[in-house]
C-alpha cells in the first residue's frame, strides 16, 4: 500500500509536469523577426541629409540674351559716302518702310551690275567683235539688231527670266498686301555667288566693299547712258 500510494503520487506529479511543459516551452520561444518592408530598407540605406544638402540649389546662370537689332535707319545703309553723305535732295526715301527701301536697294544693285558690264562691253565690242563670224561691224547701240539673236529674242527673254526667277523668293508675298517689298532676312545683292571668295568676313570691311560696288555701279549707269546717248545723237561708233 505504501508503494502504491507513492506510485500514485509520482504518476500524478509527472502528469501535471507533462501538462505544464508545452506552455512553458512556448513561453520561452524567441519571437520570430518581423519582415522588413521595402521602405524601411530604403530608409536604412539613405544617409542623414545635412542642412547644406537640404537647402534649395541656386538657379543656374543663363546666358544673356543677345541685344535686339538696331532700328532700321536708311542713312546707315551701304552706299553713303563722302563728299555728299546721304544724298536724297528730293526726299524720295522719306516714309519708306525697311522692306520697301530694300526693294529699291536691290534694284539699284542689279542695274549697277548690268551697267558695269555694259560700260565695259559697249566700247570693246566696237573694236573687237569675233562673234557671229566677225561680220558685225556697227555701232554698239544697233549691234543687237544685226545678230541672229534678234530673230530668237524669245529665247533671250526666257534666259533672262530664268536668271530672275531666283529673285522671286526674296520678295514678300503680294497676297499679304506687301507689294514690291523685299524680305528683311535677304541681304541685298547676295545670291551666294562668290567663286573667288572675295567677300570679307569683317562686317566693316564688307560694308566698305558694298559701298564701292554701289558707287561703281552708279558711275557705270551714268557712263552707259552717256555712251548710248552719244551714239543715238551721232549714229556712229564711240571711237570712229
PDB file of C-alpha atoms in Angstrom:
ATOM      1  CA  UNK A   1       0.000   0.000   0.000  1.00  0.00           C
ATOM      2  CA  UNK A   2       2.780   2.413   0.733  1.00  0.00           C
ATOM      3  CA  UNK A   3       4.374   1.654  -2.617  1.00  0.00           C
ATOM      4  CA  UNK A   4       1.087   2.042  -4.318  1.00  0.00           C
ATOM      5  CA  UNK A   5       0.457   5.405  -2.717  1.00  0.00           C
ATOM      6  CA  UNK A   6       3.911   6.647  -3.646  1.00  0.00           C
ATOM      7  CA  UNK A   7       3.461   5.381  -7.172  1.00  0.00           C
ATOM      8  CA  UNK A   8       0.141   7.046  -7.381  1.00  0.00           C
ATOM      9  CA  UNK A   9       1.569  10.408  -6.245  1.00  0.00           C
ATOM     10  CA  UNK A  10       4.534  10.059  -8.649  1.00  0.00           C
ATOM     11  CA  UNK A  11       2.304   9.399 -11.590  1.00  0.00           C
ATOM     12  CA  UNK A  12       0.129  12.388 -10.684  1.00  0.00           C
ATOM     13  CA  UNK A  13       3.134  14.724 -10.456  1.00  0.00           C
ATOM     14  CA  UNK A  14       4.534  13.500 -13.798  1.00  0.00           C
ATOM     15  CA  UNK A  15       1.183  14.062 -15.471  1.00  0.00           C
ATOM     16  CA  UNK A  16       0.964  17.578 -14.091  1.00  0.00           C
ATOM     17  CA  UNK A  17       4.506  18.307 -15.247  1.00  0.00           C
ATOM     18  CA  UNK A  18       3.711  16.996 -18.718  1.00  0.00           C
ATOM     19  CA  UNK A  19       0.731  19.307 -18.923  1.00  0.00           C
ATOM     20  CA  UNK A  20       2.790  22.332 -17.879  1.00  0.00           C
ATOM     21  CA  UNK A  21       5.802  21.742 -20.170  1.00  0.00           C
ATOM     22  CA  UNK A  22       4.184  22.789 -23.572  1.00  0.00           C
ATOM     23  CA  UNK A  23       3.104  26.164 -22.175  1.00  0.00           C
ATOM     24  CA  UNK A  24       6.492  26.802 -20.668  1.00  0.00           C
ATOM     25  CA  UNK A  25       8.199  25.861 -23.920  1.00  0.00           C
ATOM     26  CA  UNK A  26       6.003  28.251 -25.797  1.00  0.00           C
ATOM     27  CA  UNK A  27       6.655  30.988 -23.279  1.00  0.00           C
ATOM     28  CA  UNK A  28      10.400  30.660 -23.691  1.00  0.00           C
ATOM     29  CA  UNK A  29      10.424  30.566 -27.557  1.00  0.00           C
ATOM     30  CA  UNK A  30      12.050  33.722 -29.062  1.00  0.00           C
ATOM     31  CA  UNK A  31       9.643  35.798 -31.119  1.00  0.00           C
ATOM     32  CA  UNK A  32      10.086  35.441 -34.897  1.00  0.00           C
ATOM     33  CA  UNK A  33      11.592  38.530 -36.540  1.00  0.00           C
ATOM     34  CA  UNK A  34       9.111  40.708 -38.364  1.00  0.00           C
ATOM     35  CA  UNK A  35       9.644  41.024 -42.105  1.00  0.00           C
ATOM     36  CA  UNK A  36      11.357  44.253 -43.002  1.00  0.00           C
ATOM     37  CA  UNK A  37       9.435  46.396 -45.502  1.00  0.00           C
ATOM     38  CA  UNK A  38      10.987  47.938 -48.637  1.00  0.00           C
ATOM     39  CA  UNK A  39      10.547  51.467 -47.339  1.00  0.00           C
ATOM     40  CA  UNK A  40      12.320  50.542 -44.123  1.00  0.00           C
ATOM     41  CA  UNK A  41      15.233  49.130 -46.117  1.00  0.00           C
ATOM     42  CA  UNK A  42      15.429  52.284 -48.252  1.00  0.00           C
ATOM     43  CA  UNK A  43      15.332  54.438 -45.141  1.00  0.00           C
ATOM     44  CA  UNK A  44      18.196  52.455 -43.700  1.00  0.00           C
ATOM     45  CA  UNK A  45      20.237  52.951 -46.858  1.00  0.00           C
ATOM     46  CA  UNK A  46      19.707  56.721 -47.060  1.00  0.00           C
ATOM     47  CA  UNK A  47      22.212  58.656 -45.050  1.00  0.00           C
ATOM     48  CA  UNK A  48      21.099  61.603 -42.955  1.00  0.00           C
ATOM     49  CA  UNK A  49      20.628  64.826 -45.008  1.00  0.00           C
ATOM     50  CA  UNK A  50      22.735  67.758 -43.936  1.00  0.00           C
ATOM     51  CA  UNK A  51      21.464  71.354 -43.851  1.00  0.00           C
ATOM     52  CA  UNK A  52      23.558  72.248 -46.890  1.00  0.00           C
ATOM     53  CA  UNK A  53      22.101  69.377 -48.879  1.00  0.00           C
ATOM     54  CA  UNK A  54      18.565  70.217 -47.807  1.00  0.00           C
ATOM     55  CA  UNK A  55      18.898  73.845 -48.926  1.00  0.00           C
ATOM     56  CA  UNK A  56      17.484  74.560 -52.442  1.00  0.00           C
ATOM     57  CA  UNK A  57      20.054  74.732 -55.211  1.00  0.00           C
ATOM     58  CA  UNK A  58      20.707  78.230 -56.583  1.00  0.00           C
ATOM     59  CA  UNK A  59      19.221  78.863 -60.040  1.00  0.00           C
ATOM     60  CA  UNK A  60      21.553  78.074 -62.927  1.00  0.00           C
ATOM     61  CA  UNK A  61      23.031  81.100 -64.623  1.00  0.00           C
ATOM     62  CA  UNK A  62      21.595  81.547 -68.099  1.00  0.00           C
ATOM     63  CA  UNK A  63      23.441  83.150 -70.978  1.00  0.00           C
ATOM     64  CA  UNK A  64      22.442  86.772 -71.526  1.00  0.00           C
ATOM     65  CA  UNK A  65      20.033  87.337 -74.378  1.00  0.00           C
ATOM     66  CA  UNK A  66      21.517  88.969 -77.486  1.00  0.00           C
ATOM     67  CA  UNK A  67      20.718  92.634 -77.830  1.00  0.00           C
ATOM     68  CA  UNK A  68      17.807  93.458 -80.125  1.00  0.00           C
ATOM     69  CA  UNK A  69      18.744  94.533 -83.650  1.00  0.00           C
ATOM     70  CA  UNK A  70      19.014  98.276 -84.073  1.00  0.00           C
ATOM     71  CA  UNK A  71      16.086 100.119 -85.556  1.00  0.00           C
ATOM     72  CA  UNK A  72      16.181 100.465 -89.326  1.00  0.00           C
ATOM     73  CA  UNK A  73      17.910 103.634 -90.463  1.00  0.00           C
ATOM     74  CA  UNK A  74      18.224 104.161 -94.199  1.00  0.00           C
ATOM     75  CA  UNK A  75      21.081 106.607 -93.675  1.00  0.00           C
ATOM     76  CA  UNK A  76      23.183 103.750 -92.251  1.00  0.00           C
ATOM     77  CA  UNK A  77      22.925 101.518 -95.339  1.00  0.00           C
ATOM     78  CA  UNK A  78      25.993 100.899 -97.517  1.00  0.00           C
ATOM     79  CA  UNK A  79      26.452 103.440-100.281  1.00  0.00           C
ATOM     80  CA  UNK A  80      26.513 106.534 -98.082  1.00  0.00           C
ATOM     81  CA  UNK A  81      29.908 108.111 -98.684  1.00  0.00           C
ATOM     82  CA  UNK A  82      31.713 111.410 -98.996  1.00  0.00           C
ATOM     83  CA  UNK A  83      31.501 114.059-100.267  1.00  0.00           C
ATOM     84  CA  UNK A  84      27.671 114.020-100.397  1.00  0.00           C
ATOM     85  CA  UNK A  85      26.911 111.687 -97.483  1.00  0.00           C
ATOM     86  CA  UNK A  86      23.278 110.611 -97.582  1.00  0.00           C
ATOM     87  CA  UNK A  87      22.196 112.162-100.878  1.00  0.00           C
ATOM     88  CA  UNK A  88      18.428 112.442-101.297  1.00  0.00           C
ATOM     89  CA  UNK A  89      17.620 116.018-102.347  1.00  0.00           C
ATOM     90  CA  UNK A  90      14.083 115.125-103.469  1.00  0.00           C
ATOM     91  CA  UNK A  91      13.247 113.271-100.256  1.00  0.00           C
ATOM     92  CA  UNK A  92      12.253 110.077-102.045  1.00  0.00           C
ATOM     93  CA  UNK A  93      13.259 107.966 -99.065  1.00  0.00           C
ATOM     94  CA  UNK A  94      11.005 109.696 -96.540  1.00  0.00           C
ATOM     95  CA  UNK A  95       8.437 107.384 -95.008  1.00  0.00           C
ATOM     96  CA  UNK A  96       9.796 104.269 -96.677  1.00  0.00           C
ATOM     97  CA  UNK A  97       9.470 101.018 -94.758  1.00  0.00           C
ATOM     98  CA  UNK A  98      12.515  98.814 -94.429  1.00  0.00           C
ATOM     99  CA  UNK A  99      11.094  96.244 -96.868  1.00  0.00           C
ATOM    100  CA  UNK A 100      10.348  98.906 -99.470  1.00  0.00           C
ATOM    101  CA  UNK A 101      13.775 100.508 -99.081  1.00  0.00           C
ATOM    102  CA  UNK A 102      15.414  97.110 -99.552  1.00  0.00           C
ATOM    103  CA  UNK A 103      13.450  96.676-102.776  1.00  0.00           C
ATOM    104  CA  UNK A 104      14.928  99.908-104.187  1.00  0.00           C
ATOM    105  CA  UNK A 105      18.384  98.909-102.981  1.00  0.00           C
ATOM    106  CA  UNK A 106      18.054  95.550-104.772  1.00  0.00           C
ATOM    107  CA  UNK A 107      17.019  97.328-107.968  1.00  0.00           C
ATOM    108  CA  UNK A 108      19.940  99.752-107.700  1.00  0.00           C
ATOM    109  CA  UNK A 109      22.403  96.916-107.270  1.00  0.00           C
ATOM    110  CA  UNK A 110      21.094  94.953-110.243  1.00  0.00           C
ATOM    111  CA  UNK A 111      21.051  97.972-112.547  1.00  0.00           C
ATOM    112  CA  UNK A 112      24.509  98.928-111.366  1.00  0.00           C
ATOM    113  CA  UNK A 113      25.935  95.496-112.084  1.00  0.00           C
ATOM    114  CA  UNK A 114      24.403  95.340-115.548  1.00  0.00           C
ATOM    115  CA  UNK A 115      25.640  98.862-116.247  1.00  0.00           C
ATOM    116  CA  UNK A 116      29.189  97.949-115.235  1.00  0.00           C
ATOM    117  CA  UNK A 117      29.188  95.040-117.671  1.00  0.00           C
ATOM    118  CA  UNK A 118      27.651  97.219-120.391  1.00  0.00           C
ATOM    119  CA  UNK A 119      30.092 100.099-119.855  1.00  0.00           C
ATOM    120  CA  UNK A 120      32.970  97.681-120.458  1.00  0.00           C
ATOM    121  CA  UNK A 121      31.414  95.692-123.308  1.00  0.00           C
ATOM    122  CA  UNK A 122      29.931  98.627-125.216  1.00  0.00           C
ATOM    123  CA  UNK A 123      33.203 100.204-126.453  1.00  0.00           C
ATOM    124  CA  UNK A 124      35.174  96.922-126.621  1.00  0.00           C
ATOM    125  CA  UNK A 125      32.620  95.218-128.894  1.00  0.00           C
ATOM    126  CA  UNK A 126      33.006  98.016-131.450  1.00  0.00           C
ATOM    127  CA  UNK A 127      36.701  97.229-131.785  1.00  0.00           C
ATOM    128  CA  UNK A 128      36.808  93.522-131.077  1.00  0.00           C
ATOM    129  CA  UNK A 129      33.832  91.529-132.331  1.00  0.00           C
ATOM    130  CA  UNK A 130      34.812  87.948-133.242  1.00  0.00           C
ATOM    131  CA  UNK A 131      31.352  86.506-132.637  1.00  0.00           C
ATOM    132  CA  UNK A 132      28.980  85.623-135.474  1.00  0.00           C
ATOM    133  CA  UNK A 133      31.835  85.411-137.972  1.00  0.00           C
ATOM    134  CA  UNK A 134      33.197  88.869-137.160  1.00  0.00           C
ATOM    135  CA  UNK A 135      30.949  90.490-139.757  1.00  0.00           C
ATOM    136  CA  UNK A 136      29.000  92.666-137.326  1.00  0.00           C
ATOM    137  CA  UNK A 137      30.866  95.951-137.549  1.00  0.00           C
ATOM    138  CA  UNK A 138      28.321  98.553-136.491  1.00  0.00           C
ATOM    139  CA  UNK A 139      27.850 100.911-133.520  1.00  0.00           C
ATOM    140  CA  UNK A 140      27.018  99.035-130.360  1.00  0.00           C
ATOM    141  CA  UNK A 141      23.620 100.624-129.905  1.00  0.00           C
ATOM    142  CA  UNK A 142      22.336  98.798-133.030  1.00  0.00           C
ATOM    143  CA  UNK A 143      24.591  95.731-132.865  1.00  0.00           C
ATOM    144  CA  UNK A 144      21.884  93.502-131.366  1.00  0.00           C
ATOM    145  CA  UNK A 145      19.641  94.053-134.399  1.00  0.00           C
ATOM    146  CA  UNK A 146      22.441  92.800-136.643  1.00  0.00           C
ATOM    147  CA  UNK A 147      22.770  89.436-134.877  1.00  0.00           C
ATOM    148  CA  UNK A 148      20.676  86.270-135.250  1.00  0.00           C
ATOM    149  CA  UNK A 149      19.581  86.825-131.643  1.00  0.00           C
ATOM    150  CA  UNK A 150      17.012  89.333-132.855  1.00  0.00           C
ATOM    151  CA  UNK A 151      15.146  86.509-134.570  1.00  0.00           C
ATOM    152  CA  UNK A 152      15.287  84.373-131.429  1.00  0.00           C
ATOM    153  CA  UNK A 153      14.509  87.131-128.944  1.00  0.00           C
ATOM    154  CA  UNK A 154      12.010  84.922-127.033  1.00  0.00           C
ATOM    155  CA  UNK A 155      14.950  82.662-126.140  1.00  0.00           C
ATOM    156  CA  UNK A 156      16.854  85.654-124.793  1.00  0.00           C
ATOM    157  CA  UNK A 157      13.845  86.781-122.765  1.00  0.00           C
ATOM    158  CA  UNK A 158      13.392  83.252-121.389  1.00  0.00           C
ATOM    159  CA  UNK A 159      17.031  83.116-120.328  1.00  0.00           C
ATOM    160  CA  UNK A 160      16.803  86.456-118.546  1.00  0.00           C
ATOM    161  CA  UNK A 161      13.575  85.307-116.891  1.00  0.00           C
ATOM    162  CA  UNK A 162      15.269  82.131-115.664  1.00  0.00           C
ATOM    163  CA  UNK A 163      18.025  84.154-114.019  1.00  0.00           C
ATOM    164  CA  UNK A 164      15.483  86.465-112.402  1.00  0.00           C
ATOM    165  CA  UNK A 165      13.479  83.510-111.120  1.00  0.00           C
ATOM    166  CA  UNK A 166      15.814  83.219-108.150  1.00  0.00           C
ATOM    167  CA  UNK A 167      14.916  86.761-107.123  1.00  0.00           C
ATOM    168  CA  UNK A 168      11.224  85.897-106.763  1.00  0.00           C
ATOM    169  CA  UNK A 169      11.875  84.077-103.488  1.00  0.00           C
ATOM    170  CA  UNK A 170      13.386  87.197-101.918  1.00  0.00           C
ATOM    171  CA  UNK A 171      10.111  89.132-102.219  1.00  0.00           C
ATOM    172  CA  UNK A 172       7.383  89.391 -99.617  1.00  0.00           C
ATOM    173  CA  UNK A 173       4.176  87.671-100.644  1.00  0.00           C
ATOM    174  CA  UNK A 174       1.954  90.054-102.630  1.00  0.00           C
ATOM    175  CA  UNK A 175      -1.096  88.162-101.364  1.00  0.00           C
ATOM    176  CA  UNK A 176      -0.432  89.651 -97.924  1.00  0.00           C
ATOM    177  CA  UNK A 177      -0.663  93.165 -99.316  1.00  0.00           C
ATOM    178  CA  UNK A 178       3.128  93.634 -99.365  1.00  0.00           C
ATOM    179  CA  UNK A 179       3.661  94.760-102.957  1.00  0.00           C
ATOM    180  CA  UNK A 180       7.177  95.358-104.248  1.00  0.00           C
ATOM    181  CA  UNK A 181       8.907  94.673-100.969  1.00  0.00           C
ATOM    182  CA  UNK A 182      11.917  92.536-100.085  1.00  0.00           C
ATOM    183  CA  UNK A 183      12.173  90.255 -97.072  1.00  0.00           C
ATOM    184  CA  UNK A 184      14.204  91.676 -94.213  1.00  0.00           C
ATOM    185  CA  UNK A 185      16.239  88.476 -93.948  1.00  0.00           C
ATOM    186  CA  UNK A 186      17.559  88.877 -97.515  1.00  0.00           C
ATOM    187  CA  UNK A 187      20.948  90.530 -97.838  1.00  0.00           C
ATOM    188  CA  UNK A 188      20.792  92.958-100.716  1.00  0.00           C
ATOM    189  CA  UNK A 189      22.567  91.654-103.800  1.00  0.00           C
ATOM    190  CA  UNK A 190      23.730  88.467-102.074  1.00  0.00           C
ATOM    191  CA  UNK A 191      22.915  85.376-104.152  1.00  0.00           C
ATOM    192  CA  UNK A 192      25.671  83.150-102.736  1.00  0.00           C
ATOM    193  CA  UNK A 193      27.802  83.666-105.825  1.00  0.00           C
ATOM    194  CA  UNK A 194      31.397  84.303-104.814  1.00  0.00           C
ATOM    195  CA  UNK A 195      33.612  81.868-106.749  1.00  0.00           C
ATOM    196  CA  UNK A 196      36.795  83.797-105.940  1.00  0.00           C
ATOM    197  CA  UNK A 197      35.957  84.174-102.242  1.00  0.00           C
ATOM    198  CA  UNK A 198      36.267  87.950-102.253  1.00  0.00           C
ATOM    199  CA  UNK A 199      33.598  88.568 -99.626  1.00  0.00           C
ATOM    200  CA  UNK A 200      35.229  89.912 -96.431  1.00  0.00           C
ATOM    201  CA  UNK A 201      34.350  88.321 -93.118  1.00  0.00           C
ATOM    202  CA  UNK A 202      34.772  91.547 -91.171  1.00  0.00           C
ATOM    203  CA  UNK A 203      31.456  93.490 -91.109  1.00  0.00           C
ATOM    204  CA  UNK A 204      33.140  96.871 -91.531  1.00  0.00           C
ATOM    205  CA  UNK A 205      35.206  95.665 -94.487  1.00  0.00           C
ATOM    206  CA  UNK A 206      32.134  94.044 -96.018  1.00  0.00           C
ATOM    207  CA  UNK A 207      30.153  97.283 -95.764  1.00  0.00           C
ATOM    208  CA  UNK A 208      33.049  99.181 -97.333  1.00  0.00           C
ATOM    209  CA  UNK A 209      33.114  96.748-100.275  1.00  0.00           C
ATOM    210  CA  UNK A 210      29.345  97.125-100.710  1.00  0.00           C
ATOM    211  CA  UNK A 211      29.758 100.910-100.847  1.00  0.00           C
ATOM    212  CA  UNK A 212      32.461 100.574-103.500  1.00  0.00           C
ATOM    213  CA  UNK A 213      30.246  98.339-105.614  1.00  0.00           C
ATOM    214  CA  UNK A 214      27.327 100.761-105.355  1.00  0.00           C
ATOM    215  CA  UNK A 215      29.459 103.764-106.261  1.00  0.00           C
ATOM    216  CA  UNK A 216      30.999 101.964-109.229  1.00  0.00           C
ATOM    217  CA  UNK A 217      27.555 100.851-110.340  1.00  0.00           C
ATOM    218  CA  UNK A 218      26.192 104.398-110.092  1.00  0.00           C
ATOM    219  CA  UNK A 219      29.065 105.711-112.163  1.00  0.00           C
ATOM    220  CA  UNK A 220      28.574 102.924-114.714  1.00  0.00           C
ATOM    221  CA  UNK A 221      24.854 103.735-115.067  1.00  0.00           C
ATOM    222  CA  UNK A 222      25.723 107.335-115.876  1.00  0.00           C
ATOM    223  CA  UNK A 223      28.504 106.219-118.230  1.00  0.00           C
ATOM    224  CA  UNK A 224      26.446 103.766-120.279  1.00  0.00           C
ATOM    225  CA  UNK A 225      23.620 106.281-120.527  1.00  0.00           C
ATOM    226  CA  UNK A 226      26.126 108.781-121.962  1.00  0.00           C
ATOM    227  CA  UNK A 227      27.534 106.242-124.429  1.00  0.00           C
ATOM    228  CA  UNK A 228      24.128 105.279-125.768  1.00  0.00           C
ATOM    229  CA  UNK A 229      23.093 108.932-125.937  1.00  0.00           C
ATOM    230  CA  UNK A 230      26.181 109.837-127.921  1.00  0.00           C
ATOM    231  CA  UNK A 231      25.669 107.089-130.469  1.00  0.00           C
ATOM    232  CA  UNK A 232      21.965 107.909-130.801  1.00  0.00           C
ATOM    233  CA  UNK A 233      22.910 111.541-131.488  1.00  0.00           C
ATOM    234  CA  UNK A 234      25.761 110.847-133.929  1.00  0.00           C
ATOM    235  CA  UNK A 235      24.779 107.489-135.397  1.00  0.00           C
ATOM    236  CA  UNK A 236      28.440 106.492-135.278  1.00  0.00           C
ATOM    237  CA  UNK A 237      30.707 104.476-133.044  1.00  0.00           C
ATOM    238  CA  UNK A 238      32.120 105.970-129.875  1.00  0.00           C
ATOM    239  CA  UNK A 239      35.627 105.964-131.317  1.00  0.00           C
ATOM    240  CA  UNK A 240      35.423 106.326-135.070  1.00  0.00           C
TER     241      UNK A 240
END
